[in-house]
Each structure stands twice: as C-alpha cells, then as structure tokens.
mmCIF file of C-alpha atoms and ligand atoms in Angstrom:
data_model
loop_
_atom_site.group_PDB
_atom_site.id
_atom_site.type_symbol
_atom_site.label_atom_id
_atom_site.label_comp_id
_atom_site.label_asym_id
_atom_site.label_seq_id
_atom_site.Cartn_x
_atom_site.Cartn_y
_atom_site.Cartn_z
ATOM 1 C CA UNK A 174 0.000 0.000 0.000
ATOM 2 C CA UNK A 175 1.358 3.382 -0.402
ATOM 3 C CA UNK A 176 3.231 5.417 2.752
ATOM 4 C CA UNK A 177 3.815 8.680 2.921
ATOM 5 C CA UNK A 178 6.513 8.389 0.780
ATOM 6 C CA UNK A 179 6.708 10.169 -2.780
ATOM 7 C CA UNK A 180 5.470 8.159 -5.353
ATOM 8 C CA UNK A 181 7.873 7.223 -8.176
ATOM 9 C CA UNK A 182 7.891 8.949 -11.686
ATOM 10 C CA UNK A 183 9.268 8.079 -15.452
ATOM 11 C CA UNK A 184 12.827 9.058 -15.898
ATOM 12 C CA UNK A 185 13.077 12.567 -17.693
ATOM 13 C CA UNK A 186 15.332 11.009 -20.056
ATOM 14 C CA UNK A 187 13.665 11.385 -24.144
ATOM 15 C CA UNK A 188 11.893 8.259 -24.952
ATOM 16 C CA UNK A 189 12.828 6.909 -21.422
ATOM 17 C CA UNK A 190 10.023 5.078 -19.241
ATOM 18 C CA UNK A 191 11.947 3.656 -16.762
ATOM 19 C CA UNK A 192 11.075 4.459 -13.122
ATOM 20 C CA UNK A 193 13.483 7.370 -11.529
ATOM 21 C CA UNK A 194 15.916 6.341 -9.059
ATOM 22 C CA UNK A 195 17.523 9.571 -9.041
ATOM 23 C CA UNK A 196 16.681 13.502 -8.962
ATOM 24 C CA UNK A 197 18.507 15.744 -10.986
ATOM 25 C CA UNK A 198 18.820 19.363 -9.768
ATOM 26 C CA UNK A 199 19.897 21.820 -11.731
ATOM 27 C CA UNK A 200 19.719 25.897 -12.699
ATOM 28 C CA UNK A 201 20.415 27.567 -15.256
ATOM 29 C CA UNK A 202 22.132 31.038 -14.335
ATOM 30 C CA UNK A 203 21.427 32.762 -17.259
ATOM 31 C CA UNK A 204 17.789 32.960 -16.587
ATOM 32 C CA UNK A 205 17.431 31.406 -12.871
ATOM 33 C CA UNK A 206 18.189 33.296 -9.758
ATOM 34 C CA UNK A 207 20.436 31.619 -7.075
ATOM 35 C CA UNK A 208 17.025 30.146 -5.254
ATOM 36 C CA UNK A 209 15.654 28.552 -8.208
ATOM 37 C CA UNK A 210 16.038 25.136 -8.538
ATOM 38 C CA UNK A 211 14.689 22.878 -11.491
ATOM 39 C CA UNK A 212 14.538 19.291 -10.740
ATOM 40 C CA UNK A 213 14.494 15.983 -13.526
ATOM 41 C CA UNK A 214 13.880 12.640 -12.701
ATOM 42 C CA UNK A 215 16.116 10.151 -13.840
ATOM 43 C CA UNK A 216 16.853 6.697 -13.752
ATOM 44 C CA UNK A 217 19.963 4.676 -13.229
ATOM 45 C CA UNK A 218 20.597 4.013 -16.771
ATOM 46 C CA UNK A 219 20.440 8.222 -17.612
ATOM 47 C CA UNK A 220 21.478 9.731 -14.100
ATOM 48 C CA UNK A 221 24.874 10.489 -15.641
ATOM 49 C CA UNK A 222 23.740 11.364 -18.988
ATOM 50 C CA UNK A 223 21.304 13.925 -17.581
ATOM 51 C CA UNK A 224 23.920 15.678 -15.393
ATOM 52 C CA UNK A 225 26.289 15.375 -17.738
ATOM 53 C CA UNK A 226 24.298 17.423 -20.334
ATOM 54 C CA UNK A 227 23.367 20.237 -17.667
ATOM 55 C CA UNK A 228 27.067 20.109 -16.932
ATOM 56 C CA UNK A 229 28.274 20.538 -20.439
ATOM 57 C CA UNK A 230 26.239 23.652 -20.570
ATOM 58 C CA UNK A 231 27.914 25.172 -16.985
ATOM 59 C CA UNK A 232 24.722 24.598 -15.021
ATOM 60 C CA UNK A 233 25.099 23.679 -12.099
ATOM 61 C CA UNK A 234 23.621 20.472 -11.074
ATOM 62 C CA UNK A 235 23.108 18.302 -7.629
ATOM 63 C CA UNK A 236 22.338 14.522 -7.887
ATOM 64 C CA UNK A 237 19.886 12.939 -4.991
ATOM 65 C CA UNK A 238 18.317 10.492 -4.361
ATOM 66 C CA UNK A 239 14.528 10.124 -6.113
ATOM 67 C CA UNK A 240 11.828 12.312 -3.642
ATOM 68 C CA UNK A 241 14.776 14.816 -2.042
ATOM 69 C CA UNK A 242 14.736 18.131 -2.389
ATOM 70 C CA UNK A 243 17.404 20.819 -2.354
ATOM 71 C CA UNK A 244 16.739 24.708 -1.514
ATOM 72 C CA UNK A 245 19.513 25.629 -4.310
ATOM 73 C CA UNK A 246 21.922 24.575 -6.461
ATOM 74 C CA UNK A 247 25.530 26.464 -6.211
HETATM 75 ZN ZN1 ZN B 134 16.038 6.836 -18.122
#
C-alpha cells in the first residue's frame, strides 16, 4: 500500500520510461536566480547522462536520491 513516501515517476530522459531512481537538480544562471532550482527525474541508466548534459552547458547540477529536495543549487 502506499506510505507517505513520494510516489515514483518516469525518468526525464527522451523516450525513457523507466522508473526514476535519481533527482537531478539543476539551474540555469542565465535565466534562474540563485534560489531557483529545477529538478528531472532520472533513472539509473540516464542519471549520468542527464547531469552530464546540464554540466556541459555550466549549469550547475546536484544529484539525490529520487523524492529529495534541495533549496539551491551552487
Ligand atoms: Zn532513463
């Protein structure tokens, strides 16, 4: 039955319908102040890809565990 716990959701990978494992947190300081903080879901298989991406681009990015949250990214 459920808990309290967050439910699970499809990786935000393209294509991808695998169940997250992972949140991706990232910002894009172009257009983002410090507090903003977009999150992806990902799953094992595109945890790295996803991050990698957002770091290839200079955003920074915070990897967590699925259904944590982070106040900012630095
Ligand atoms: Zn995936």
């Amino acid at each position: 039955m459920l808990g309290g716990g967050q439910a699970t959701a499809p990786c935000s990978s393209a294509g991808c319908t695998a169940d997250a494992a992972h949140a991706v947190h990232w910002r894009n300081p172009r257009i983002h102040s410090a507090d903003r903080v977009k999150t992806w879901a990902a799953c094992e298989a595109h945890r790295d890809t996803l991050a990698a991406w957002l770091e290839s681009r200079g955003f920074p990015t915070v990897v967590t565990p699925f259904g944590e949250t982070v106040e900012r990214v630095a």
